[in-house]
Structure formats: structure tokens, C-alpha cells
Short mmCIF file of C-alpha atoms in Angstrom, two decimals:
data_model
loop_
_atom_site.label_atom_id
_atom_site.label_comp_id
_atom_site.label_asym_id
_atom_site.label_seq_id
_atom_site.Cartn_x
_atom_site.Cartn_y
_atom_site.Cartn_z
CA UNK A 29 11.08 30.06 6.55
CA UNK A 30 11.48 27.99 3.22
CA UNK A 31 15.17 27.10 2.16
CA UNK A 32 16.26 25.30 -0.61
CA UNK A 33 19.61 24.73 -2.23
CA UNK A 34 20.63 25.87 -5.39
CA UNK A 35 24.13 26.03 -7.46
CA UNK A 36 24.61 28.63 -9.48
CA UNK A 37 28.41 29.95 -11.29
CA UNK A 38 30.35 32.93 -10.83
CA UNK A 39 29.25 33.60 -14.43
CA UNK A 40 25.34 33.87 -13.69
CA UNK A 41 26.23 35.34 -9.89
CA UNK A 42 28.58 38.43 -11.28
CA UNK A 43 26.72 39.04 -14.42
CA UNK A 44 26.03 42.81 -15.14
CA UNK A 45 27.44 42.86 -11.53
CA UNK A 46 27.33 47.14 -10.76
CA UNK A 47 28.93 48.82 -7.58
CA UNK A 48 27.33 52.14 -7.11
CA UNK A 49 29.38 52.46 -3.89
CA UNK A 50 26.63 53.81 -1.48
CA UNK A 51 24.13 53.42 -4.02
CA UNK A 52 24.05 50.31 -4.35
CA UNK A 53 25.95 47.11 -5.57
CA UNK A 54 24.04 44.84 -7.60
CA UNK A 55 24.67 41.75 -9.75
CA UNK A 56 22.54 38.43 -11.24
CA UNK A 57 21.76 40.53 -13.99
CA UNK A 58 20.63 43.49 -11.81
CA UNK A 59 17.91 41.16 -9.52
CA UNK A 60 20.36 40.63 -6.83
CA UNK A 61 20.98 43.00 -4.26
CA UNK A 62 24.59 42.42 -3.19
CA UNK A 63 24.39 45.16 -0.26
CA UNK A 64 21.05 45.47 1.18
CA UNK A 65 20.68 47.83 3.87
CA UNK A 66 21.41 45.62 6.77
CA UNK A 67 24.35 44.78 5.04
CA UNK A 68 27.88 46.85 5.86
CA UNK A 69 29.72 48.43 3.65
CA UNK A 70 32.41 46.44 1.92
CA UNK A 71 35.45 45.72 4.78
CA UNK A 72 37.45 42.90 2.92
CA UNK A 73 40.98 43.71 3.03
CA UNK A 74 43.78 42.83 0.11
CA UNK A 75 44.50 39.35 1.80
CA UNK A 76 40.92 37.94 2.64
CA UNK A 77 40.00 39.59 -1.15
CA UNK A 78 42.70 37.59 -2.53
CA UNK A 79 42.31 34.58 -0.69
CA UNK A 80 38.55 34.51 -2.23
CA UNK A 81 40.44 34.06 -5.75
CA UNK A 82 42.58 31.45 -4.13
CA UNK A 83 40.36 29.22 -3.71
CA UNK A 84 38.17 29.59 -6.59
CA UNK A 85 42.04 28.73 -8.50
CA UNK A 86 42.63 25.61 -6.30
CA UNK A 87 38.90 24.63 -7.24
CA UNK A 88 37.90 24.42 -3.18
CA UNK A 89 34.60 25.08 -2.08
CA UNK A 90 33.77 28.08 -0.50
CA UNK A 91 31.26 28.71 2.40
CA UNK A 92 27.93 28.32 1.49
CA UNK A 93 26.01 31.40 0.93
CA UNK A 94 22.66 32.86 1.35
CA UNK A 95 19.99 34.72 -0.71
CA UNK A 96 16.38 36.16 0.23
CA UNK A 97 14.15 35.52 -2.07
CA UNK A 98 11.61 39.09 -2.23
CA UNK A 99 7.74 38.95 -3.40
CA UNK A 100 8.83 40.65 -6.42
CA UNK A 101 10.94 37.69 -7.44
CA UNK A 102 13.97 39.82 -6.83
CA UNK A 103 17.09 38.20 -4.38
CA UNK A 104 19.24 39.96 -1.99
CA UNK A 105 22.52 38.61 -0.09
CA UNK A 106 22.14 37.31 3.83
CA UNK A 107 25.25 36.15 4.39
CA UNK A 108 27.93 35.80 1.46
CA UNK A 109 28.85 39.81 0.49
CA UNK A 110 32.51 39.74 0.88
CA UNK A 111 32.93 37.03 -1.28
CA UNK A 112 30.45 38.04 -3.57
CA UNK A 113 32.13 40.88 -4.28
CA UNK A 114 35.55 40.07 -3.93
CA UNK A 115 34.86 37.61 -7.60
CA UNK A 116 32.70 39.92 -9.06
CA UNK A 117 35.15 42.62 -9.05
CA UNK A 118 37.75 40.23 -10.11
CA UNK A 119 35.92 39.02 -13.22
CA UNK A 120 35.22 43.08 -13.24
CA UNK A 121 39.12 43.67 -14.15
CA UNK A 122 38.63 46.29 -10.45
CA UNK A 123 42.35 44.92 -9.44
CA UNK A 124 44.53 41.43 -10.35
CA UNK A 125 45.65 38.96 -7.84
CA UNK A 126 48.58 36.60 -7.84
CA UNK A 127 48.15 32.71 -9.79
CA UNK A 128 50.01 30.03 -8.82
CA UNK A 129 52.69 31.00 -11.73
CA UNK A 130 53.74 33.43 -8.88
CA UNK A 131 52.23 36.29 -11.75
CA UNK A 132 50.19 39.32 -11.02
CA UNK A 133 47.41 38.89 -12.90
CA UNK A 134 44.15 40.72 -14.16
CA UNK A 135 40.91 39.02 -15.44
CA UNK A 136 41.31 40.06 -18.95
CA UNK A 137 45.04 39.24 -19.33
CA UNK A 138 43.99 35.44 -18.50
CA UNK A 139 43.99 32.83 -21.16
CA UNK A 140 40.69 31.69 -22.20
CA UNK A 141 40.88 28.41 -20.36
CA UNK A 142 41.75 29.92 -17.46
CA UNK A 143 38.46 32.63 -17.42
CA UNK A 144 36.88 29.46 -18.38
CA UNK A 145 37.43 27.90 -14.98
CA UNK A 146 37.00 30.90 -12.93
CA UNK A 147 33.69 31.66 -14.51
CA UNK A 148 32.12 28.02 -14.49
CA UNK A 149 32.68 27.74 -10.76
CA UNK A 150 29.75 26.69 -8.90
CA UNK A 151 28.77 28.15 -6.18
CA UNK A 152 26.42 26.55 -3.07
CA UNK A 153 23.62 29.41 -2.57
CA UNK A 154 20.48 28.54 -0.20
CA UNK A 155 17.70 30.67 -1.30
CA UNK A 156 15.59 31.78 1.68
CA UNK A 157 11.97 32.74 1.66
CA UNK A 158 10.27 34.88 4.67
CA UNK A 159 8.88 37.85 6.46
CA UNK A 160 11.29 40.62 7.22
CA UNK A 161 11.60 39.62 10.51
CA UNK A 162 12.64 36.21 9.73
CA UNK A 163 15.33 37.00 7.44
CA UNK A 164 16.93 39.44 10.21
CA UNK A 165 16.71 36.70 12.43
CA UNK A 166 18.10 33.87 10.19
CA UNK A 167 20.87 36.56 9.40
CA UNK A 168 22.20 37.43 12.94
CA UNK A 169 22.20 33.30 13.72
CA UNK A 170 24.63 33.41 10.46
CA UNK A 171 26.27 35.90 11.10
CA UNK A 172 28.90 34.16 13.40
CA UNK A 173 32.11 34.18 11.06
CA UNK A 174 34.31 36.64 9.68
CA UNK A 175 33.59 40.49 10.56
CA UNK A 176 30.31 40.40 12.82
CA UNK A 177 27.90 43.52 11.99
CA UNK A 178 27.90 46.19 14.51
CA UNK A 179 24.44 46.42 17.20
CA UNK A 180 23.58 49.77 14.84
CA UNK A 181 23.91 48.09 11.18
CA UNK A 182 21.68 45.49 12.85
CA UNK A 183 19.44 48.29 14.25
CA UNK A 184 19.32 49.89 10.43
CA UNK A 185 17.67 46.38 9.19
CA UNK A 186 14.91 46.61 11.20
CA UNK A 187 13.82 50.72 10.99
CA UNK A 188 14.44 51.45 7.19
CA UNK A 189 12.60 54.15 5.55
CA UNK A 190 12.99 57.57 4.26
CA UNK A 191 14.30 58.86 7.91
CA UNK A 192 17.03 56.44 7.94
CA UNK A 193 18.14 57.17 4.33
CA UNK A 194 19.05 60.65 4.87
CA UNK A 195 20.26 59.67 8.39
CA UNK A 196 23.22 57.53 7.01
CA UNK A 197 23.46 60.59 4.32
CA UNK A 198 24.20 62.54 6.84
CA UNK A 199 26.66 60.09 9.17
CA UNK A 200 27.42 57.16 7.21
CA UNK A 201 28.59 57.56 4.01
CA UNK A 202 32.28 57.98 2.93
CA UNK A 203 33.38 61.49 3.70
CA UNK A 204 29.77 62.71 5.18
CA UNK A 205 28.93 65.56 7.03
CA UNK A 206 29.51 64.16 10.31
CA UNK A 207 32.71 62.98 9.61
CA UNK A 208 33.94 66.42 8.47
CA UNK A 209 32.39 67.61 11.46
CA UNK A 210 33.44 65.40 14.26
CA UNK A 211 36.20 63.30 12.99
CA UNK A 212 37.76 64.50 15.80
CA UNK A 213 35.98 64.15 17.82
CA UNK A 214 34.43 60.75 17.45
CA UNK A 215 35.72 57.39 18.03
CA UNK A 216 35.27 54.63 14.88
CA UNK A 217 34.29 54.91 11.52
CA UNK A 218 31.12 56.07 9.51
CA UNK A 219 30.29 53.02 7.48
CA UNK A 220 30.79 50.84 10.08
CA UNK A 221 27.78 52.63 11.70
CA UNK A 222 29.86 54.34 14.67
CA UNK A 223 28.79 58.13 13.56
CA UNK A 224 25.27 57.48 13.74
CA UNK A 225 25.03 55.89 16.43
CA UNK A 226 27.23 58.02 18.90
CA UNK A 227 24.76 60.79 17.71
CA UNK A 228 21.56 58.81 18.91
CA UNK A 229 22.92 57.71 21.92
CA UNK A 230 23.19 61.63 22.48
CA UNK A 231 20.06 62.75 21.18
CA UNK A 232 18.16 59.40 23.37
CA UNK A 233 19.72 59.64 26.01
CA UNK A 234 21.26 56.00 25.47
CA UNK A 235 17.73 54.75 24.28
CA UNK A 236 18.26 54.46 20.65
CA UNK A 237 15.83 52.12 19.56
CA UNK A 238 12.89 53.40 21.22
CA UNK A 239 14.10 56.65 19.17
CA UNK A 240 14.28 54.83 16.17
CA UNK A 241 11.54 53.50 16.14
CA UNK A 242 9.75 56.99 16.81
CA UNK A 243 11.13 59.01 14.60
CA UNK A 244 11.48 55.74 11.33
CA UNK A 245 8.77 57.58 9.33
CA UNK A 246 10.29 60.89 9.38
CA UNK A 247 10.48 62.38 5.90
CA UNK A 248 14.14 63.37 7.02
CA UNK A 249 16.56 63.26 10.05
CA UNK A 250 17.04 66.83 10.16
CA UNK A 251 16.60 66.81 13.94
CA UNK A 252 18.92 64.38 14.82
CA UNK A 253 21.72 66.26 12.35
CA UNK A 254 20.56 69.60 14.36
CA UNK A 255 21.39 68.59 17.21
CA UNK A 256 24.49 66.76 16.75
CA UNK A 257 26.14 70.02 14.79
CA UNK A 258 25.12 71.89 18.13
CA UNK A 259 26.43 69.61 20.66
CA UNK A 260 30.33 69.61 18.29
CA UNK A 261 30.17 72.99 17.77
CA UNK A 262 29.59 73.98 20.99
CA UNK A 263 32.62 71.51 22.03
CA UNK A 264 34.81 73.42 19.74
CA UNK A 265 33.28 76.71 21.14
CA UNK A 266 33.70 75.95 24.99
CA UNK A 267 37.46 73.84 24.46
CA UNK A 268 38.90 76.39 22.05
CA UNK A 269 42.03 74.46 21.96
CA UNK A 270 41.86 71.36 20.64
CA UNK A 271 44.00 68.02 22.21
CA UNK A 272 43.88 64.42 21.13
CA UNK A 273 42.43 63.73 25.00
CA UNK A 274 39.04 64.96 23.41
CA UNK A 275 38.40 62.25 20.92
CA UNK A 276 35.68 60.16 22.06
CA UNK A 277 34.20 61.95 25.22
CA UNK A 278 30.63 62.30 25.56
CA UNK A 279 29.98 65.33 24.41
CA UNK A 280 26.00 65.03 24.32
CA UNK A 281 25.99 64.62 28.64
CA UNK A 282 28.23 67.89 28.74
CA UNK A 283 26.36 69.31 26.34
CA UNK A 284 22.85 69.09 27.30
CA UNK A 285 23.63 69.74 31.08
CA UNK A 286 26.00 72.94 30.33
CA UNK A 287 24.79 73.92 27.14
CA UNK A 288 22.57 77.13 28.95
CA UNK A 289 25.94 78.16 30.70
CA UNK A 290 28.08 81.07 30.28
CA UNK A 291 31.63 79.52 30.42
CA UNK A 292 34.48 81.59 29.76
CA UNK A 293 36.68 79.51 27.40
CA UNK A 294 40.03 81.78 28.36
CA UNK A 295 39.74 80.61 31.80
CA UNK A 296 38.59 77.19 31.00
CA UNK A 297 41.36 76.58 28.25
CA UNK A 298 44.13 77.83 31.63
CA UNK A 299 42.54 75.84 33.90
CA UNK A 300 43.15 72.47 31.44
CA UNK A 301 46.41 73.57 30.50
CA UNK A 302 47.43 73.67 34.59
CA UNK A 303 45.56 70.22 35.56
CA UNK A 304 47.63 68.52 32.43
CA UNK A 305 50.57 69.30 34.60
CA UNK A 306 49.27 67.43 37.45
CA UNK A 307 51.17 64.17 38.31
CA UNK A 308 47.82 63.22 40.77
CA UNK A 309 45.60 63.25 37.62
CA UNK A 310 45.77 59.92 36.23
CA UNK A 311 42.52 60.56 34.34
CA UNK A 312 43.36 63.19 31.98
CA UNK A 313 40.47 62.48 29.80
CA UNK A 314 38.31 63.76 32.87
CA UNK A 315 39.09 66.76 32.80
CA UNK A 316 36.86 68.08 30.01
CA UNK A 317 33.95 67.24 32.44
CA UNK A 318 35.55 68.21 35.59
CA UNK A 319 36.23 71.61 34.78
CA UNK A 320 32.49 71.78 34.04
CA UNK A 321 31.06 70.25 37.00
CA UNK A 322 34.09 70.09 39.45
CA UNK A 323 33.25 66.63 40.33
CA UNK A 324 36.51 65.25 41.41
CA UNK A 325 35.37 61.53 40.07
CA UNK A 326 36.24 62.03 36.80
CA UNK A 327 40.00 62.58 37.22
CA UNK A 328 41.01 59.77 39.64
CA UNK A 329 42.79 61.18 41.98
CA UNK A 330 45.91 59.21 42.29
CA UNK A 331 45.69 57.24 45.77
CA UNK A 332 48.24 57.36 48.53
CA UNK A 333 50.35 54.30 48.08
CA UNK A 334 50.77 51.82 51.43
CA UNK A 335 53.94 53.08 52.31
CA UNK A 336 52.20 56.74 52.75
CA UNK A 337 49.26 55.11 54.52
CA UNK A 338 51.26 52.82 56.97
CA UNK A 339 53.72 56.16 57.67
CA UNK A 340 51.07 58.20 58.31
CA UNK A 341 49.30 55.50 60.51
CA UNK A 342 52.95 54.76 63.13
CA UNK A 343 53.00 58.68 63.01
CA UNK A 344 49.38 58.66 64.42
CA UNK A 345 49.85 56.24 66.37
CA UNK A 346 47.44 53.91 65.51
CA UNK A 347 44.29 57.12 66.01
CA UNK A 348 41.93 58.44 63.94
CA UNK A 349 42.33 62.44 64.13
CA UNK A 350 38.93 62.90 63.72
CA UNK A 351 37.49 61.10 66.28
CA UNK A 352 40.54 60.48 68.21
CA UNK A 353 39.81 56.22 68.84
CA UNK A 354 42.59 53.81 67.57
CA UNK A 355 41.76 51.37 64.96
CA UNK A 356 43.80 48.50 62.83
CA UNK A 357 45.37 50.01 59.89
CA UNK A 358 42.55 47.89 57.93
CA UNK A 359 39.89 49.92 59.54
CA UNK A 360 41.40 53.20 58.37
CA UNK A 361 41.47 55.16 54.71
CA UNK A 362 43.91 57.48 53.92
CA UNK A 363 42.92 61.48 52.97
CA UNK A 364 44.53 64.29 52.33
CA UNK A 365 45.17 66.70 54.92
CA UNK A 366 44.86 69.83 52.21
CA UNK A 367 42.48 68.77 49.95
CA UNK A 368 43.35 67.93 46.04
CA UNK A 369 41.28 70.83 45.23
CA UNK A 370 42.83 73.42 47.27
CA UNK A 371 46.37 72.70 46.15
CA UNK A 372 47.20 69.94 48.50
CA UNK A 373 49.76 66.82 47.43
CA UNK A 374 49.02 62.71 46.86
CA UNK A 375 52.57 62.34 49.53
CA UNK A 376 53.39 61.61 52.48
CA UNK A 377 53.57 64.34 53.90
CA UNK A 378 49.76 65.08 53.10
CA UNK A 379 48.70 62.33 54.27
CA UNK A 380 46.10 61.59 57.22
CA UNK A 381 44.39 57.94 58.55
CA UNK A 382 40.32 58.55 59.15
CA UNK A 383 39.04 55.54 60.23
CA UNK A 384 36.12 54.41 57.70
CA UNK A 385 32.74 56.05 59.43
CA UNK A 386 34.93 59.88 59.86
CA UNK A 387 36.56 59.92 55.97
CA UNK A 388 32.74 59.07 54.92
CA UNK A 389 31.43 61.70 56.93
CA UNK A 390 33.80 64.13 55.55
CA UNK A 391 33.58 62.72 51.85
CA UNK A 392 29.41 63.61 52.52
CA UNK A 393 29.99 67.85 53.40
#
């Protein structure tokens, strides 16, 4: 890859500068691309926005930033967007930020000198020239300070096309579809990529780039939008009543192993509403999948404390009732006498020592 150094001002860098918001943002007199699409959307808060200005005011450097340089002699931004945009929206008039005067100030209601000195600043850009592949790889050895890009934005770099542009219509644009959807239901946020790639990890099976990379020259993502409605709707469908516990389960494994299933949401939504009572269930989040499977892993059974198990143990006498041979406590697991599922207790008084080879043999019927 060729680099090479280059100043340039805030004047050149944030001429005709243009946010389309998920269109686009663009400046350099429209041949930069401020937001290409391995870039995130823009996450600088108030204070690291402001801070930007800061230091442009006090005249300090800031970190050096990084262009591509395309075959059509267009640029777009490696590493450098936050700031980028944080002075071109400034010098935009988008919102005003506090001088040293201790006044709140916009761009326009500065004094000539002072636009003078923002606008002259000179920035430190290295202009990169490459293969594809070399500027993703340049950009994720950059890519070490402030907010790191999430494993799917860096998956979106490398399979752009047509199917990923209505993909992110779909699941990663402010107020999309699957937000409206699933917001929920799902755990993070759309533009930081979280949407989309909850729904592949679904539809893949947890091998997202191998479906990526299958379906990247798909004139449209219809399939993967398909199947994500189903797999929500059918969680709304089965769970008719709706708790915060179901944010953020995995609702593609229940879905494609129950989906064929008559379930009878009535007696599913009692069945919750009982276990949510249970002091034993320290998993409540399990539930969703244990009522579907009855696989008692997924609740965690609260254990028998020692106390129970060393009571239990003087009150057997040191003997396994199963095979009736005395072991050391440390050779022996506590069970329950009635079992969780049929009613019985996590307490003392349901407790029983196995010793280790008779509680596996019973954990295996």
C-alpha cells in the first residue's frame, strides 16, 4: 500500500460537506466519502463532539487521519469520521459549542477572525492507495482508539453489493423494519449492526460469513427478512404475554426446532406464570426454552447448600441409599428425593447423598 502525507484545512476538508444521514455524508467538495460502508454510523456524543472544537480553539493537533485514495480519483475516510464530522457540522451551523469566553456559540455568530482560525486549521491526512482488501486491513490495525467497529460492520466491508444494501434497509437503518419488529425482542442497536446480525446468526446457524458470502450477489435480502419476521412473530404467537425476561433469547434455536409444533399458548402462558413463582429457578430467562423442551438445564436448578448436604449425609450415616456403601462426604452429590419436576423442594428436608457413580446413573434414565 502507498501512503503519503498531506495537510489539508478544515476549509478544503468540510467544503460542500452534505449529511444525507443513511445516504450518505460527503464533503471535499463532494469527492470525499465521509461514511463509507464499513464505516458506522455517527456515535460521537455531546462531550467527545465538543471536545473536537476544543482543540481546534486551543490550536492542538488532532490525531492524524486517514483517506483511501479510489481509481476514480475519488477519497473516502479510514480512520478520522468522528472528527470529521464533528467540524464539519460545526462550520455547518448543525449545533454551537462553548469558547473559552465561557459563551455558547454557533459558527455564524463568530467574529470573522475567529471563523478565520477555525477554518485555516490544518489538518494531518495520510492518503492511502490499495486493493480493497488492503484498505480493510490497514483499517482494522487503526482501528484501536475510540469506539472499535463491531465484528458485523467489519463483516459489511468486505460483502457489499446490492444484497447487503437492502439488508441494512431492512435492519440497520434508524427506525427500520426490524426494529419495529423486534425491538423487543432484540438486544443492541440497529446502526451499530446488532439487528442484522442476530438475524444471520439465526438464519446460519451461527455461520454468518459463509452466508454472506453466499447469498452477497443477491438482488435483495428478502429471504433473510422472511425468515426473521417468522421466527418474531411466531415468538409473539407462542408467548402471548409479553415480559422483559424475553429480550434477547434466541429465538431462531426455538424457532426452527418447535416451529412445526402445535403448542397451546393458554397452557404455556400458565405454566410461565407458575415457574416465575419458583424460588429454585434462578434462571428465569430459561424458561422460554424449558417449557418447550423440558430440559431442566436451562433453569438452574438452585443447588442444595452444604448445610443441606452435610445434614442429609450425618442423617445417612455416612451411606449412599442407592447402593447402600459409605463414602466421604466428598465422594457424594446431593439430589432430590422428589424430583424438581414433580413438585419436590431445593431443602433439607428433600434432600438425599448418592455417591458420584449412583446420582450419574440416575441423572442418565
Amino acid at each position: 500500500m502507498k501512503i503519503e502525507l498531506k495537510k489539508l484545512t478544515i476549509r478544503e476538508v468540510a467544503s460542500g460537506f452534505e449529511d444525507l444521514r443513511e445516504g450518505g455524508v460527503f464533503g471535499y467538495d463532494g469527492r470525499l466519502n465521509i461514511r463509507p460502508k464499513y464505516q458506522r454510523e455517527f456515535v460521537y456524543k455531546e462531550k467527545e463532539r465538543n471536545a473536537v472544537i476544543d482543540t481546534i480553539l486551543k490550536g492542538f493537533p488532532l490525531n492524524v487521519m486517514y483517506w483511501a485514495v479510489n481509481e476514480d480519483g475519488s477519497y473516502e475516510i479510514i480512520d478520522g469520521q468522528q472528527r470529521t464530522i464533528s467540524f464539519s457540522q460545526f462550520v455547518d451551523g448543525k449545533f454551537a459549542t462553548v469558547f473559552p469566553d465561557g459563551h455558547l456559540k454557533y459558527f455564524h455568530s463568530l467574529t470573522s477572525t475567529e471563523k478565520q482560525q477555525i477554518l485555516d486549521y490544518e489538518l494531518m491526512i495520510y492518503f492511502c492507495e490499495g486493493n480493497d482488501k488492503e484498505k480493510l486491513d490497514w483499517f482494522k490495525i487503526i482501528n484501536i482508539a475510540g469506539v472499535e467497529l463491531t465484528q458485523q460492520e467489519l463483516r459489511n466491508a468486505v460483502y457489499t453489493g446490492a444484497w447487503l444494501a437492502d439488508a441494512k434497509a431492512w435492519f440497520s437503518k434508524t427506525g427500520c423494519p426490524a426494529y419495529g419488529l423486534a425491538s423487543d425482542y432484540i438486544n443492541g442497536s440497529p446502526i451499530r449492526q446488532d439487528f442484522l446480525e442476530t438475524a444471520l446468526k439465526w438464519i446460519s446457524k451461527g455461520s454468518i460469513e459463509g452466508y454472506m458470502s453466499t447469498h452477497q450477489n443477491d438482488p435483495n435480502a428478502n429471504e433473510l427478512w422472511t425468515y426473521f419476521s417468522n421466527v418474531i412473530n411466531w415468538a409473539k404467537l407462542t408467548f402471548s404475554n409479553y415480559r422483559n425476561l424475553q429480550k434477547g433469547l434466541n429465538w431462531g434455536v426455538l424457532y426452527d426446532v418447535h416451529r412445526d409444533e402445535m403448542l397451546d399458548a393458554v397452557s404455556i402462558e400458565e405454566e410461565i406464570s407458575r415457574l416465575l413463582m419458583d424460588d429454585d429457578i434462578t434462571n428465569q430467562k430459561g424458561i422460554y426454552a424449558y417449557v418447550l423442551n423440558r430440559d431442566e438445564k436451562h433453569l438452574n436448578i438452585r443447588k442444595f447448600t452444604e448445610s443441606m448436604r452435610r445434614s442429609a449425609y450425618e442423617r445417612q450415616g455416612g451411606m449412599c441409599v442407592a447402593c447402600n456403601n459409605n463414602f466421604l462426604l466428598t465422594k457424594m452429590e446431593a439430589d432430590h428425593i422428589t424430583p424438581w419436576s414433580k413438585g419436590g423442594k431445593t431443602n433439607t428436608e428433600n434432600c438425599q447423598m448418592l455417591c458420584i457413580d449412583c446420582n450419574r446413573r440416575k441423572s442418565n434414565k
